[in-house]
Coordinates of N, CA, C and O in Angstrom, one line a residue:
S1 N -7.4 -11.1 0.2 CA -6.9 -11.8 -0.9 C -8.1 -12.4 -1.7 O -8.9 -13.1 -1.1
V2 N -8.0 -12.3 -3.0 CA -9.1 -12.9 -3.8 C -8.4 -13.8 -4.9 O -7.7 -13.2 -5.8
P3 N -8.4 -15.1 -4.7 CA -7.8 -15.9 -5.7 C -8.7 -16.1 -7.0 O -9.8 -16.5 -6.9
F4 N -8.1 -15.7 -8.1 CA -8.9 -15.9 -9.4 C -8.7 -17.3 -9.9 O -9.7 -17.9 -10.3
T5 N -7.5 -17.8 -9.9 CA -7.2 -19.1 -10.3 C -6.1 -19.6 -9.3 O -5.7 -18.9 -8.4
Q6 N -5.6 -20.8 -9.6 CA -4.5 -21.3 -8.7 C -3.2 -20.5 -8.9 O -2.3 -20.5 -8.1
R7 N -3.1 -19.8 -10.0 CA -1.9 -19.1 -10.4 C -2.0 -17.6 -10.2 O -1.0 -16.9 -10.2
V8 N -3.2 -17.0 -10.1 CA -3.4 -15.6 -10.1 C -4.2 -15.2 -8.9 O -5.3 -15.8 -8.6
S9 N -3.8 -14.2 -8.1 CA -4.6 -13.7 -7.0 C -4.4 -12.2 -6.9 O -3.4 -11.6 -7.2
L10 N -5.5 -11.5 -6.4 CA -5.5 -10.1 -6.1 C -5.5 -9.9 -4.6 O -6.3 -10.5 -3.9
N11 N -4.7 -9.0 -4.2 CA -4.6 -8.6 -2.7 C -4.9 -7.2 -2.6 O -4.3 -6.3 -3.3
L12 N -5.7 -6.8 -1.6 CA -6.1 -5.4 -1.3 C -5.7 -5.1 0.1 O -5.8 -5.9 1.0
M13 N -5.3 -3.8 0.3 CA -5.0 -3.4 1.7 C -5.3 -1.9 1.8 O -5.2 -1.2 0.9
A14 N -5.7 -1.5 3.1 CA -5.9 -0.1 3.4 C -5.6 0.1 4.8 O -5.7 -0.9 5.7
G15 N -5.2 1.3 5.2 CA -4.9 1.6 6.6 C -4.9 3.1 6.8 O -4.9 3.9 5.9
T16 N -5.0 3.4 8.1 CA -5.0 4.8 8.5 C -4.2 5.0 9.8 O -4.1 4.1 10.6
M17 N -3.5 6.2 9.9 CA -2.8 6.5 11.1 C -3.3 7.9 11.5 O -3.2 8.9 10.7
D18 N -4.0 8.1 12.6 CA -4.6 9.4 13.0 C -4.3 9.6 14.5 O -4.8 9.0 15.4
D19 N -3.4 10.6 14.7 CA -3.1 11.0 16.1 C -4.2 12.0 16.6 O -4.9 12.6 15.9
R20 N -4.2 12.2 17.9 CA -5.1 13.1 18.6 C -4.5 14.5 18.3 O -3.4 14.9 18.7
N21 N -5.3 15.3 17.5 CA -4.8 16.6 17.0 C -4.4 17.6 18.1 O -3.5 18.4 18.0
R22 N -5.0 17.6 19.3 CA -4.7 18.5 20.3 C -3.3 18.3 20.9 O -2.8 19.1 21.6
D23 N -2.7 17.1 20.7 CA -1.4 16.8 21.2 C -0.3 17.2 20.2 O 0.9 17.1 20.5
L24 N -0.7 17.8 19.0 CA 0.3 18.1 18.0 C 0.4 19.6 17.7 O -0.5 20.4 18.1
L25 N 1.5 19.9 17.1 CA 1.8 21.3 16.7 C 1.1 21.6 15.4 O 0.7 20.6 14.6
N26 N 0.9 22.8 15.0 CA 0.2 23.2 13.7 C 0.8 22.6 12.5 O 0.2 22.4 11.5
T27 N 2.1 22.5 12.5 CA 2.9 22.1 11.3 C 3.0 20.5 11.2 O 3.6 20.0 10.2
M28 N 2.4 19.8 12.1 CA 2.6 18.4 12.1 C 1.5 17.7 11.3 O 0.6 18.3 10.8
I29 N 1.7 16.4 11.1 CA 0.8 15.5 10.3 C -0.4 15.2 11.1 O -0.3 14.7 12.2
G30 N -1.6 15.5 10.6 CA -2.9 15.2 11.2 C -3.2 13.7 11.1 O -3.6 13.0 12.0
Y31 N -3.1 13.2 9.8 CA -3.3 11.8 9.6 C -2.7 11.3 8.3 O -2.5 12.1 7.4
N32 N -2.5 10.0 8.2 CA -2.0 9.4 7.0 C -3.0 8.3 6.6 O -3.5 7.6 7.5
R33 N -3.3 8.2 5.3 CA -4.2 7.1 4.9 C -3.5 6.4 3.7 O -3.0 7.1 2.8
A34 N -3.6 5.1 3.7 CA -2.9 4.4 2.6 C -3.8 3.3 2.0 O -4.7 2.7 2.7
G35 N -3.7 3.0 0.7 CA -4.4 2.0 0.1 C -3.6 1.4 -1.0 O -2.8 2.1 -1.7
A36 N -3.7 0.1 -1.2 CA -2.9 -0.6 -2.2 C -3.6 -1.8 -2.8 O -4.5 -2.4 -2.2
A37 N -3.2 -2.1 -4.0 CA -3.7 -3.3 -4.7 C -2.5 -4.0 -5.3 O -1.6 -3.4 -5.8
N38 N -2.5 -5.4 -5.2 CA -1.4 -6.2 -5.6 C -1.9 -7.4 -6.4 O -2.8 -8.1 -5.9
L39 N -1.4 -7.6 -7.6 CA -1.8 -8.7 -8.4 C -0.6 -9.6 -8.5 O 0.5 -9.2 -8.9
M40 N -0.8 -10.9 -8.1 CA 0.3 -11.9 -8.0 C 0.1 -13.0 -9.0 O -1.0 -13.5 -9.1
F41 N 1.1 -13.3 -9.8 CA 1.1 -14.4 -10.8 C 2.1 -15.4 -10.4 O 3.3 -15.1 -10.1
R42 N 1.7 -16.7 -10.3 CA 2.7 -17.8 -10.1 C 3.1 -18.3 -11.5 O 2.3 -19.0 -12.1
I43 N 4.3 -17.9 -11.9 CA 4.7 -18.2 -13.3 C 5.4 -19.6 -13.3 O 5.7 -20.1 -14.4
A44 N 5.8 -20.1 -12.2 CA 6.4 -21.5 -12.1 C 6.0 -22.0 -10.6 O 5.6 -21.2 -9.8
P45 N 6.2 -23.2 -10.3 CA 5.9 -23.7 -9.0 C 6.5 -22.9 -7.8 O 5.9 -22.8 -6.8
N46 N 7.7 -22.4 -8.0 CA 8.3 -21.6 -7.0 C 8.8 -20.2 -7.4 O 9.6 -19.6 -6.8
V47 N 8.2 -19.7 -8.4 CA 8.5 -18.3 -8.9 C 7.2 -17.5 -9.0 O 6.2 -17.9 -9.6
L48 N 7.3 -16.3 -8.3 CA 6.1 -15.4 -8.3 C 6.5 -14.1 -9.0 O 7.6 -13.6 -8.8
L49 N 5.5 -13.5 -9.7 CA 5.7 -12.2 -10.3 C 4.5 -11.3 -9.7 O 3.4 -11.8 -9.7
S50 N 4.9 -10.1 -9.2 CA 3.9 -9.3 -8.5 C 3.9 -7.9 -9.1 O 5.0 -7.3 -9.3
I51 N 2.7 -7.3 -9.3 CA 2.6 -5.9 -9.7 C 1.8 -5.2 -8.6 O 0.7 -5.7 -8.2
E52 N 2.2 -4.0 -8.1 CA 1.6 -3.4 -7.0 C 1.4 -1.9 -7.3 O 2.4 -1.3 -7.8
A53 N 0.3 -1.3 -6.9 CA 0.1 0.1 -6.9 C -0.4 0.5 -5.5 O -1.3 -0.1 -4.9
M54 N 0.2 1.6 -5.0 CA -0.1 2.1 -3.7 C -0.2 3.6 -3.7 O 0.6 4.3 -4.4
Q55 N -1.0 4.2 -2.8 CA -1.1 5.6 -2.6 C -1.2 5.9 -1.2 O -2.0 5.3 -0.5
I56 N -0.4 6.9 -0.7 CA -0.4 7.3 0.7 C -0.8 8.8 0.6 O -0.2 9.6 -0.1
R57 N -1.9 9.2 1.4 CA -2.3 10.5 1.5 C -2.0 11.1 2.9 O -2.4 10.5 3.9
T58 N -1.3 12.2 2.9 CA -0.9 12.8 4.2 C -1.6 14.1 4.3 O -1.5 15.0 3.4
N59 N -2.3 14.3 5.4 CA -3.0 15.6 5.7 C -2.3 16.3 6.9 O -2.2 15.7 7.9
Y60 N -1.9 17.5 6.6 CA -1.2 18.3 7.7 C -2.3 19.1 8.4 O -3.3 19.5 7.8
L61 N -2.0 19.4 9.6 CA -2.9 20.2 10.4 C -3.1 21.6 9.9 O -4.2 22.2 10.1
N62 N -2.1 22.2 9.3 CA -2.3 23.5 8.7 C -3.1 23.5 7.4 O -3.2 24.6 6.8
G63 N -3.6 22.4 7.0 CA -4.5 22.4 5.8 C -3.9 21.8 4.5 O -4.6 21.5 3.6
G64 N -2.6 21.5 4.5 CA -2.0 21.0 3.3 C -2.2 19.4 3.2 O -2.3 18.8 4.2
T65 N -2.4 18.9 2.0 CA -2.5 17.5 1.7 C -1.5 17.1 0.6 O -1.4 17.8 -0.4
T66 N -0.8 16.0 0.8 CA 0.0 15.5 -0.2 C -0.4 14.0 -0.6 O -0.9 13.3 0.3
R67 N -0.2 13.7 -1.8 CA -0.4 12.3 -2.3 C 0.9 11.7 -2.8 O 1.6 12.4 -3.6
N68 N 1.2 10.6 -2.3 CA 2.4 9.9 -2.7 C 2.1 8.6 -3.4 O 1.9 7.6 -2.7
P69 N 2.1 8.5 -4.7 CA 1.8 7.2 -5.4 C 3.1 6.4 -5.4 O 4.2 6.9 -5.4
R70 N 2.9 5.1 -5.5 CA 4.1 4.2 -5.5 C 3.7 3.0 -6.4 O 2.6 2.4 -6.2
Y71 N 4.6 2.6 -7.3 CA 4.3 1.4 -8.2 C 5.5 0.5 -8.1 O 6.7 0.9 -8.2
D72 N 5.2 -0.8 -7.9 CA 6.3 -1.8 -7.8 C 6.1 -3.0 -8.7 O 4.9 -3.4 -8.9
L73 N 7.2 -3.6 -9.1 CA 7.2 -4.8 -9.8 C 8.2 -5.7 -9.1 O 9.3 -5.3 -8.9
S74 N 7.8 -6.9 -8.8 CA 8.6 -7.8 -8.0 C 8.7 -9.2 -8.6 O 7.7 -9.7 -9.2
L75 N 9.8 -9.8 -8.5 CA 10.0 -11.2 -8.9 C 10.6 -11.9 -7.7 O 11.6 -11.5 -7.1
A76 N 9.9 -13.0 -7.3 CA 10.3 -13.7 -6.1 C 10.5 -15.2 -6.4 O 9.8 -15.8 -7.2
Y77 N 11.6 -15.8 -5.8 CA 11.9 -17.2 -5.9 C 11.7 -17.8 -4.5 O 12.4 -17.4 -3.6
Q78 N 10.9 -18.8 -4.4 CA 10.6 -19.4 -3.1 C 11.5 -20.7 -3.0 O 11.4 -21.5 -3.9
F79 N 12.2 -20.9 -2.0 CA 13.0 -22.1 -1.8 C 12.9 -22.6 -0.4 O 12.4 -22.0 0.5

């Protein structure tokens, strides 16, 4: 998390899931990798607005790769 001001912060995340390939069948997933960035705005003392972009890359053992982008907009009320 990187706070720009008291009201705005940037959050970054990344991760991977990689199984041992010799334990899997040819049609199974070799690994998944994910990365995301989230920008949070505190628009009131107890109200947050968040914008997030995420991408998950899936690599199959038979050679295929898929990319799954995801975009979110959230409004949260803390009480």
